[in-house]
Amino acid sequence: MTTRNTVIPLSHVPSVLFVCVHNAGRSQMAAGWLRHLAGDAVEVRSAGSAPAAEVNPVAVAAMAEIGVDITAERPKVLTADAVVASDVVITMGCGDACPVFPGKTYLDWRLDDPAGLGIEAVRPIRDEIGRRVRDLLHDLGVS
């Protein structure tokens, strides 16, 4: 696990995979934040070990409040190929379903699950994800 102020050494455009069980809330918000803040400087993926049918509408609304549109996103199944293609894998509660491969950086972000919560409860989760994504960008050496 990387620590704050540690640069993850990469010689190419870094790729990040966000994983949570349903790929409908936390991982979608994190991917939205990273795309918004990094643009093309980082390749962004998200997936879930048991994907939901759709992205959580409250997560979509919370991200829209800060100007990040994730309405076109769809939950995707976690595959070994997605992990292999990523430099950094960030789990958010997927448990043992995440495959582990050598040479990858793995981080576990313990975050509340926004499923079933109202917008007032999702906003702090969204904001904490944003803070962690900013820290990740720093660790990746991406400005």
Short mmCIF file of N, CA and C in Angstrom, two decimals:
data_model
loop_
_atom_site.label_atom_id
_atom_site.label_comp_id
_atom_site.label_asym_id
_atom_site.label_seq_id
_atom_site.Cartn_x
_atom_site.Cartn_y
_atom_site.Cartn_z
N MET A 1 0.84 -1.17 0.00
CA MET A 1 0.00 0.00 0.00
C MET A 1 0.89 1.24 0.00
N THR A 2 0.55 2.20 -0.83
CA THR A 2 1.34 3.43 -0.85
C THR A 2 0.89 4.33 0.29
N THR A 3 1.77 5.19 0.69
CA THR A 3 1.44 6.15 1.73
C THR A 3 1.46 7.54 1.12
N ARG A 4 0.88 8.46 1.80
CA ARG A 4 0.84 9.84 1.34
C ARG A 4 2.26 10.32 1.08
N ASN A 5 2.44 11.13 0.06
CA ASN A 5 3.72 11.69 -0.36
C ASN A 5 4.65 10.66 -0.99
N THR A 6 4.13 9.53 -1.37
CA THR A 6 4.92 8.53 -2.06
C THR A 6 4.53 8.55 -3.53
N VAL A 7 5.48 8.69 -4.41
CA VAL A 7 5.19 8.68 -5.84
C VAL A 7 5.28 7.26 -6.35
N ILE A 8 4.25 6.81 -7.02
CA ILE A 8 4.23 5.49 -7.63
C ILE A 8 4.97 5.63 -8.95
N PRO A 9 6.13 4.99 -9.12
CA PRO A 9 6.93 5.20 -10.33
C PRO A 9 6.32 4.51 -11.55
N LEU A 10 6.00 5.29 -12.55
CA LEU A 10 5.45 4.77 -13.80
C LEU A 10 6.12 5.49 -14.96
N SER A 11 6.40 4.75 -16.03
CA SER A 11 7.07 5.36 -17.18
C SER A 11 6.10 5.60 -18.33
N HIS A 12 4.82 5.48 -18.07
CA HIS A 12 3.80 5.64 -19.11
C HIS A 12 2.56 6.28 -18.48
N VAL A 13 1.53 6.47 -19.28
CA VAL A 13 0.27 6.98 -18.74
C VAL A 13 -0.25 5.95 -17.75
N PRO A 14 -0.40 6.31 -16.49
CA PRO A 14 -0.85 5.33 -15.50
C PRO A 14 -2.32 4.93 -15.72
N SER A 15 -2.63 3.72 -15.32
CA SER A 15 -4.01 3.25 -15.40
C SER A 15 -4.46 2.83 -14.01
N VAL A 16 -5.69 3.21 -13.67
CA VAL A 16 -6.24 2.96 -12.34
C VAL A 16 -7.56 2.23 -12.50
N LEU A 17 -7.74 1.19 -11.70
CA LEU A 17 -8.98 0.43 -11.67
C LEU A 17 -9.60 0.57 -10.30
N PHE A 18 -10.84 1.08 -10.25
CA PHE A 18 -11.60 1.18 -9.01
C PHE A 18 -12.57 0.02 -8.96
N VAL A 19 -12.59 -0.69 -7.83
CA VAL A 19 -13.43 -1.88 -7.70
C VAL A 19 -14.27 -1.79 -6.44
N CYS A 20 -15.58 -1.99 -6.59
CA CYS A 20 -16.46 -2.22 -5.45
C CYS A 20 -17.47 -3.28 -5.87
N VAL A 21 -18.19 -3.82 -4.92
CA VAL A 21 -19.03 -4.99 -5.20
C VAL A 21 -19.97 -4.75 -6.39
N HIS A 22 -20.76 -3.69 -6.32
CA HIS A 22 -21.80 -3.49 -7.34
C HIS A 22 -21.39 -2.55 -8.48
N ASN A 23 -20.24 -1.90 -8.35
CA ASN A 23 -19.77 -0.95 -9.36
C ASN A 23 -20.88 0.05 -9.68
N ALA A 24 -21.58 0.48 -8.64
CA ALA A 24 -22.73 1.36 -8.84
C ALA A 24 -22.64 2.65 -8.04
N GLY A 25 -21.72 2.72 -7.09
CA GLY A 25 -21.64 3.90 -6.24
C GLY A 25 -20.22 4.39 -6.06
N ARG A 26 -19.51 3.83 -5.08
CA ARG A 26 -18.16 4.30 -4.74
C ARG A 26 -17.20 4.26 -5.92
N SER A 27 -17.13 3.12 -6.60
CA SER A 27 -16.17 3.01 -7.70
C SER A 27 -16.54 3.91 -8.87
N GLN A 28 -17.82 4.09 -9.12
CA GLN A 28 -18.25 5.00 -10.19
C GLN A 28 -17.96 6.45 -9.83
N MET A 29 -18.18 6.83 -8.57
CA MET A 29 -17.85 8.19 -8.16
C MET A 29 -16.34 8.42 -8.25
N ALA A 30 -15.55 7.44 -7.81
CA ALA A 30 -14.09 7.59 -7.87
C ALA A 30 -13.61 7.72 -9.31
N ALA A 31 -14.15 6.89 -10.19
CA ALA A 31 -13.77 6.98 -11.60
C ALA A 31 -14.17 8.33 -12.18
N GLY A 32 -15.34 8.81 -11.81
CA GLY A 32 -15.79 10.12 -12.27
C GLY A 32 -14.86 11.24 -11.79
N TRP A 33 -14.51 11.19 -10.51
CA TRP A 33 -13.57 12.17 -9.97
C TRP A 33 -12.24 12.14 -10.73
N LEU A 34 -11.70 10.92 -10.93
CA LEU A 34 -10.38 10.82 -11.56
C LEU A 34 -10.42 11.31 -13.00
N ARG A 35 -11.45 10.96 -13.74
CA ARG A 35 -11.57 11.47 -15.12
C ARG A 35 -11.67 12.99 -15.12
N HIS A 36 -12.45 13.52 -14.20
CA HIS A 36 -12.68 14.96 -14.11
C HIS A 36 -11.38 15.70 -13.79
N LEU A 37 -10.62 15.17 -12.83
CA LEU A 37 -9.42 15.87 -12.37
C LEU A 37 -8.20 15.61 -13.24
N ALA A 38 -8.10 14.43 -13.84
CA ALA A 38 -6.88 14.07 -14.57
C ALA A 38 -7.02 14.14 -16.08
N GLY A 39 -8.24 14.14 -16.58
CA GLY A 39 -8.42 14.13 -18.04
C GLY A 39 -7.75 12.92 -18.65
N ASP A 40 -6.98 13.14 -19.71
CA ASP A 40 -6.30 12.05 -20.41
C ASP A 40 -4.98 11.65 -19.78
N ALA A 41 -4.62 12.27 -18.66
CA ALA A 41 -3.33 11.97 -18.03
C ALA A 41 -3.33 10.63 -17.30
N VAL A 42 -4.53 10.07 -17.08
CA VAL A 42 -4.67 8.78 -16.40
C VAL A 42 -5.75 7.98 -17.13
N GLU A 43 -5.48 6.70 -17.35
CA GLU A 43 -6.49 5.81 -17.91
C GLU A 43 -7.32 5.29 -16.72
N VAL A 44 -8.65 5.40 -16.83
CA VAL A 44 -9.53 5.10 -15.71
C VAL A 44 -10.44 3.93 -16.05
N ARG A 45 -10.54 2.99 -15.10
CA ARG A 45 -11.45 1.86 -15.23
C ARG A 45 -12.21 1.71 -13.91
N SER A 46 -13.37 1.08 -13.99
CA SER A 46 -14.08 0.67 -12.78
C SER A 46 -14.81 -0.63 -13.08
N ALA A 47 -15.02 -1.41 -12.02
CA ALA A 47 -15.68 -2.70 -12.18
C ALA A 47 -16.19 -3.17 -10.83
N GLY A 48 -17.00 -4.22 -10.87
CA GLY A 48 -17.54 -4.78 -9.64
C GLY A 48 -17.54 -6.28 -9.65
N SER A 49 -17.41 -6.87 -8.48
CA SER A 49 -17.43 -8.33 -8.36
C SER A 49 -18.82 -8.89 -8.57
N ALA A 50 -19.85 -8.10 -8.31
CA ALA A 50 -21.24 -8.49 -8.56
C ALA A 50 -21.99 -7.25 -9.03
N PRO A 51 -21.78 -6.83 -10.29
CA PRO A 51 -22.30 -5.55 -10.76
C PRO A 51 -23.82 -5.44 -10.68
N ALA A 52 -24.26 -4.25 -10.31
CA ALA A 52 -25.69 -3.93 -10.27
C ALA A 52 -26.20 -3.72 -11.69
N ALA A 53 -27.49 -3.53 -11.81
CA ALA A 53 -28.10 -3.28 -13.12
C ALA A 53 -27.84 -1.86 -13.61
N GLU A 54 -27.67 -0.92 -12.66
CA GLU A 54 -27.45 0.48 -13.04
C GLU A 54 -26.65 1.19 -11.96
N VAL A 55 -26.10 2.34 -12.32
CA VAL A 55 -25.39 3.16 -11.36
C VAL A 55 -26.41 3.77 -10.40
N ASN A 56 -26.04 3.82 -9.14
CA ASN A 56 -26.90 4.38 -8.10
C ASN A 56 -27.31 5.81 -8.48
N PRO A 57 -28.61 6.09 -8.63
CA PRO A 57 -29.04 7.43 -9.04
C PRO A 57 -28.66 8.52 -8.03
N VAL A 58 -28.53 8.18 -6.77
CA VAL A 58 -28.12 9.18 -5.78
C VAL A 58 -26.64 9.51 -5.97
N ALA A 59 -25.83 8.53 -6.32
CA ALA A 59 -24.42 8.79 -6.63
C ALA A 59 -24.32 9.69 -7.86
N VAL A 60 -25.14 9.42 -8.86
CA VAL A 60 -25.17 10.25 -10.07
C VAL A 60 -25.52 11.69 -9.70
N ALA A 61 -26.54 11.86 -8.86
CA ALA A 61 -26.98 13.19 -8.46
C ALA A 61 -25.91 13.90 -7.64
N ALA A 62 -25.25 13.18 -6.74
CA ALA A 62 -24.21 13.78 -5.91
C ALA A 62 -23.05 14.27 -6.78
N MET A 63 -22.67 13.48 -7.77
CA MET A 63 -21.58 13.89 -8.66
C MET A 63 -22.01 15.07 -9.53
N ALA A 64 -23.27 15.08 -9.97
CA ALA A 64 -23.77 16.19 -10.78
C ALA A 64 -23.69 17.51 -10.02
N GLU A 65 -23.86 17.47 -8.71
CA GLU A 65 -23.77 18.69 -7.89
C GLU A 65 -22.40 19.35 -7.99
N ILE A 66 -21.38 18.56 -8.26
CA ILE A 66 -20.02 19.14 -8.37
C ILE A 66 -19.57 19.26 -9.82
N GLY A 67 -20.51 19.05 -10.74
CA GLY A 67 -20.20 19.23 -12.15
C GLY A 67 -19.57 18.03 -12.83
N VAL A 68 -19.72 16.85 -12.25
CA VAL A 68 -19.17 15.63 -12.84
C VAL A 68 -20.33 14.75 -13.29
N ASP A 69 -20.41 14.49 -14.59
CA ASP A 69 -21.51 13.72 -15.16
C ASP A 69 -21.11 12.26 -15.31
N ILE A 70 -21.78 11.40 -14.55
CA ILE A 70 -21.53 9.95 -14.68
C ILE A 70 -22.79 9.23 -15.16
N THR A 71 -23.70 9.97 -15.78
CA THR A 71 -24.97 9.37 -16.22
C THR A 71 -24.79 8.31 -17.30
N ALA A 72 -23.74 8.40 -18.10
CA ALA A 72 -23.54 7.43 -19.18
C ALA A 72 -22.84 6.15 -18.70
N GLU A 73 -22.38 6.13 -17.47
CA GLU A 73 -21.65 4.97 -16.96
C GLU A 73 -22.59 3.81 -16.69
N ARG A 74 -22.07 2.60 -16.84
CA ARG A 74 -22.82 1.36 -16.58
C ARG A 74 -21.93 0.45 -15.74
N PRO A 75 -22.50 -0.24 -14.76
CA PRO A 75 -21.71 -1.20 -13.99
C PRO A 75 -21.13 -2.29 -14.89
N LYS A 76 -19.88 -2.65 -14.61
CA LYS A 76 -19.17 -3.65 -15.40
C LYS A 76 -18.65 -4.73 -14.47
N VAL A 77 -18.53 -5.94 -14.99
CA VAL A 77 -18.02 -7.06 -14.20
C VAL A 77 -16.49 -6.98 -14.10
N LEU A 78 -15.99 -7.28 -12.92
CA LEU A 78 -14.55 -7.32 -12.70
C LEU A 78 -13.96 -8.53 -13.41
N THR A 79 -12.94 -8.28 -14.22
CA THR A 79 -12.26 -9.37 -14.92
C THR A 79 -10.77 -9.34 -14.58
N ALA A 80 -10.14 -10.46 -14.72
CA ALA A 80 -8.69 -10.53 -14.54
C ALA A 80 -7.98 -9.63 -15.55
N ASP A 81 -8.53 -9.54 -16.76
CA ASP A 81 -7.92 -8.68 -17.79
C ASP A 81 -7.89 -7.22 -17.35
N ALA A 82 -8.95 -6.76 -16.70
CA ALA A 82 -8.99 -5.36 -16.23
C ALA A 82 -7.91 -5.13 -15.18
N VAL A 83 -7.69 -6.10 -14.32
CA VAL A 83 -6.65 -5.97 -13.30
C VAL A 83 -5.27 -5.98 -13.95
N VAL A 84 -5.05 -6.91 -14.86
CA VAL A 84 -3.76 -7.01 -15.56
C VAL A 84 -3.44 -5.71 -16.29
N ALA A 85 -4.43 -5.07 -16.88
CA ALA A 85 -4.23 -3.86 -17.67
C ALA A 85 -4.05 -2.61 -16.81
N SER A 86 -4.17 -2.73 -15.50
CA SER A 86 -4.11 -1.57 -14.60
C SER A 86 -2.83 -1.57 -13.79
N ASP A 87 -2.32 -0.37 -13.53
CA ASP A 87 -1.14 -0.21 -12.69
C ASP A 87 -1.52 -0.18 -11.22
N VAL A 88 -2.63 0.47 -10.94
CA VAL A 88 -3.10 0.64 -9.57
C VAL A 88 -4.52 0.09 -9.49
N VAL A 89 -4.77 -0.75 -8.49
CA VAL A 89 -6.10 -1.32 -8.26
C VAL A 89 -6.55 -0.85 -6.89
N ILE A 90 -7.68 -0.14 -6.86
CA ILE A 90 -8.21 0.39 -5.61
C ILE A 90 -9.52 -0.31 -5.31
N THR A 91 -9.52 -1.07 -4.22
CA THR A 91 -10.73 -1.78 -3.81
C THR A 91 -11.49 -0.95 -2.79
N MET A 92 -12.79 -1.13 -2.83
CA MET A 92 -13.68 -0.38 -1.94
C MET A 92 -14.74 -1.31 -1.36
N GLY A 93 -14.31 -2.47 -0.92
CA GLY A 93 -15.24 -3.39 -0.29
C GLY A 93 -15.60 -4.60 -1.11
N CYS A 94 -14.75 -5.02 -2.05
CA CYS A 94 -15.10 -6.18 -2.87
C CYS A 94 -14.65 -7.48 -2.23
N GLY A 95 -13.98 -7.40 -1.09
CA GLY A 95 -13.58 -8.61 -0.39
C GLY A 95 -12.59 -9.46 -1.16
N ASP A 96 -12.77 -10.77 -1.09
CA ASP A 96 -11.81 -11.70 -1.70
C ASP A 96 -12.01 -11.87 -3.20
N ALA A 97 -12.97 -11.20 -3.79
CA ALA A 97 -13.26 -11.39 -5.21
C ALA A 97 -12.24 -10.71 -6.12
N CYS A 98 -11.37 -9.88 -5.58
CA CYS A 98 -10.41 -9.15 -6.40
C CYS A 98 -9.17 -10.00 -6.65
N PRO A 99 -8.87 -10.28 -7.92
CA PRO A 99 -7.66 -11.07 -8.20
C PRO A 99 -6.41 -10.24 -7.92
N VAL A 100 -5.37 -10.92 -7.48
CA VAL A 100 -4.12 -10.25 -7.15
C VAL A 100 -3.04 -10.75 -8.11
N PHE A 101 -2.35 -9.79 -8.72
CA PHE A 101 -1.27 -10.10 -9.65
C PHE A 101 -0.01 -9.37 -9.21
N PRO A 102 1.15 -9.98 -9.38
CA PRO A 102 2.39 -9.30 -9.01
C PRO A 102 2.62 -8.06 -9.88
N GLY A 103 3.29 -7.09 -9.31
CA GLY A 103 3.65 -5.90 -10.05
C GLY A 103 2.58 -4.82 -10.06
N LYS A 104 1.46 -5.05 -9.41
CA LYS A 104 0.39 -4.06 -9.33
C LYS A 104 0.46 -3.39 -7.96
N THR A 105 0.01 -2.16 -7.90
CA THR A 105 -0.13 -1.48 -6.63
C THR A 105 -1.59 -1.63 -6.20
N TYR A 106 -1.80 -2.15 -5.01
CA TYR A 106 -3.15 -2.36 -4.48
C TYR A 106 -3.37 -1.43 -3.29
N LEU A 107 -4.48 -0.74 -3.32
CA LEU A 107 -4.90 0.11 -2.21
C LEU A 107 -6.31 -0.29 -1.82
N ASP A 108 -6.61 -0.24 -0.54
CA ASP A 108 -7.97 -0.52 -0.08
C ASP A 108 -8.50 0.73 0.59
N TRP A 109 -9.50 1.34 -0.02
CA TRP A 109 -10.13 2.52 0.54
C TRP A 109 -11.38 2.09 1.28
N ARG A 110 -11.34 2.16 2.59
CA ARG A 110 -12.51 1.84 3.41
C ARG A 110 -13.45 3.03 3.38
N LEU A 111 -14.58 2.84 2.72
CA LEU A 111 -15.57 3.91 2.56
C LEU A 111 -16.96 3.34 2.80
N ASP A 112 -17.84 4.15 3.36
CA ASP A 112 -19.22 3.72 3.51
C ASP A 112 -19.83 3.46 2.15
N ASP A 113 -20.72 2.48 2.08
CA ASP A 113 -21.43 2.15 0.85
C ASP A 113 -22.63 3.10 0.72
N PRO A 114 -22.74 3.83 -0.38
CA PRO A 114 -23.86 4.76 -0.54
C PRO A 114 -25.20 4.09 -0.89
N ALA A 115 -25.19 2.79 -1.11
CA ALA A 115 -26.43 2.09 -1.48
C ALA A 115 -27.52 2.33 -0.44
N GLY A 116 -28.65 2.78 -0.89
CA GLY A 116 -29.81 2.99 -0.02
C GLY A 116 -29.77 4.27 0.79
N LEU A 117 -28.74 5.08 0.63
CA LEU A 117 -28.63 6.32 1.39
C LEU A 117 -29.18 7.50 0.60
N GLY A 118 -29.61 8.52 1.31
CA GLY A 118 -30.06 9.75 0.69
C GLY A 118 -28.88 10.64 0.32
N ILE A 119 -29.17 11.68 -0.43
CA ILE A 119 -28.13 12.56 -0.94
C ILE A 119 -27.30 13.20 0.17
N GLU A 120 -27.94 13.52 1.31
CA GLU A 120 -27.21 14.15 2.41
C GLU A 120 -26.13 13.21 2.95
N ALA A 121 -26.40 11.92 2.97
CA ALA A 121 -25.42 10.95 3.46
C ALA A 121 -24.38 10.59 2.40
N VAL A 122 -24.71 10.77 1.13
CA VAL A 122 -23.78 10.42 0.05
C VAL A 122 -22.77 11.54 -0.19
N ARG A 123 -23.14 12.77 0.07
CA ARG A 123 -22.22 13.89 -0.16
C ARG A 123 -20.89 13.73 0.57
N PRO A 124 -20.88 13.38 1.87
CA PRO A 124 -19.58 13.21 2.53
C PRO A 124 -18.76 12.05 1.95
N ILE A 125 -19.41 11.01 1.49
CA ILE A 125 -18.71 9.90 0.84
C ILE A 125 -18.08 10.40 -0.45
N ARG A 126 -18.86 11.13 -1.24
CA ARG A 126 -18.36 11.73 -2.49
C ARG A 126 -17.15 12.61 -2.22
N ASP A 127 -17.25 13.45 -1.20
CA ASP A 127 -16.17 14.39 -0.90
C ASP A 127 -14.91 13.67 -0.41
N GLU A 128 -15.08 12.61 0.38
CA GLU A 128 -13.93 11.82 0.84
C GLU A 128 -13.26 11.12 -0.34
N ILE A 129 -14.06 10.60 -1.26
CA ILE A 129 -13.50 9.99 -2.47
C ILE A 129 -12.71 11.03 -3.25
N GLY A 130 -13.26 12.23 -3.39
CA GLY A 130 -12.54 13.30 -4.09
C GLY A 130 -11.21 13.62 -3.45
N ARG A 131 -11.17 13.66 -2.12
CA ARG A 131 -9.92 13.93 -1.41
C ARG A 131 -8.90 12.82 -1.70
N ARG A 132 -9.37 11.57 -1.66
CA ARG A 132 -8.46 10.44 -1.89
C ARG A 132 -7.98 10.40 -3.34
N VAL A 133 -8.83 10.78 -4.27
CA VAL A 133 -8.41 10.81 -5.68
C VAL A 133 -7.35 11.89 -5.88
N ARG A 134 -7.52 13.03 -5.24
CA ARG A 134 -6.49 14.08 -5.34
C ARG A 134 -5.15 13.57 -4.77
N ASP A 135 -5.21 12.88 -3.64
CA ASP A 135 -3.99 12.30 -3.06
C ASP A 135 -3.38 11.27 -4.02
N LEU A 136 -4.22 10.47 -4.64
CA LEU A 136 -3.74 9.47 -5.61
C LEU A 136 -3.03 10.15 -6.77
N LEU A 137 -3.60 11.22 -7.29
CA LEU A 137 -2.96 11.95 -8.38
C LEU A 137 -1.57 12.43 -7.96
N HIS A 138 -1.49 12.94 -6.76
CA HIS A 138 -0.18 13.38 -6.24
C HIS A 138 0.78 12.19 -6.21
N ASP A 139 0.32 11.06 -5.67
CA ASP A 139 1.17 9.87 -5.57
C ASP A 139 1.60 9.35 -6.95
N LEU A 140 0.76 9.55 -7.94
CA LEU A 140 1.08 9.13 -9.31
C LEU A 140 1.98 10.13 -10.02
N GLY A 141 2.17 11.31 -9.40
CA GLY A 141 2.97 12.35 -10.03
C GLY A 141 2.25 13.05 -11.16
N VAL A 142 0.91 13.02 -11.09
CA VAL A 142 0.08 13.67 -12.12
C VAL A 142 -0.46 14.97 -11.53
N SER A 143 -0.23 16.07 -12.23
CA SER A 143 -0.72 17.36 -11.73
C SER A 143 -2.01 17.74 -12.41
#
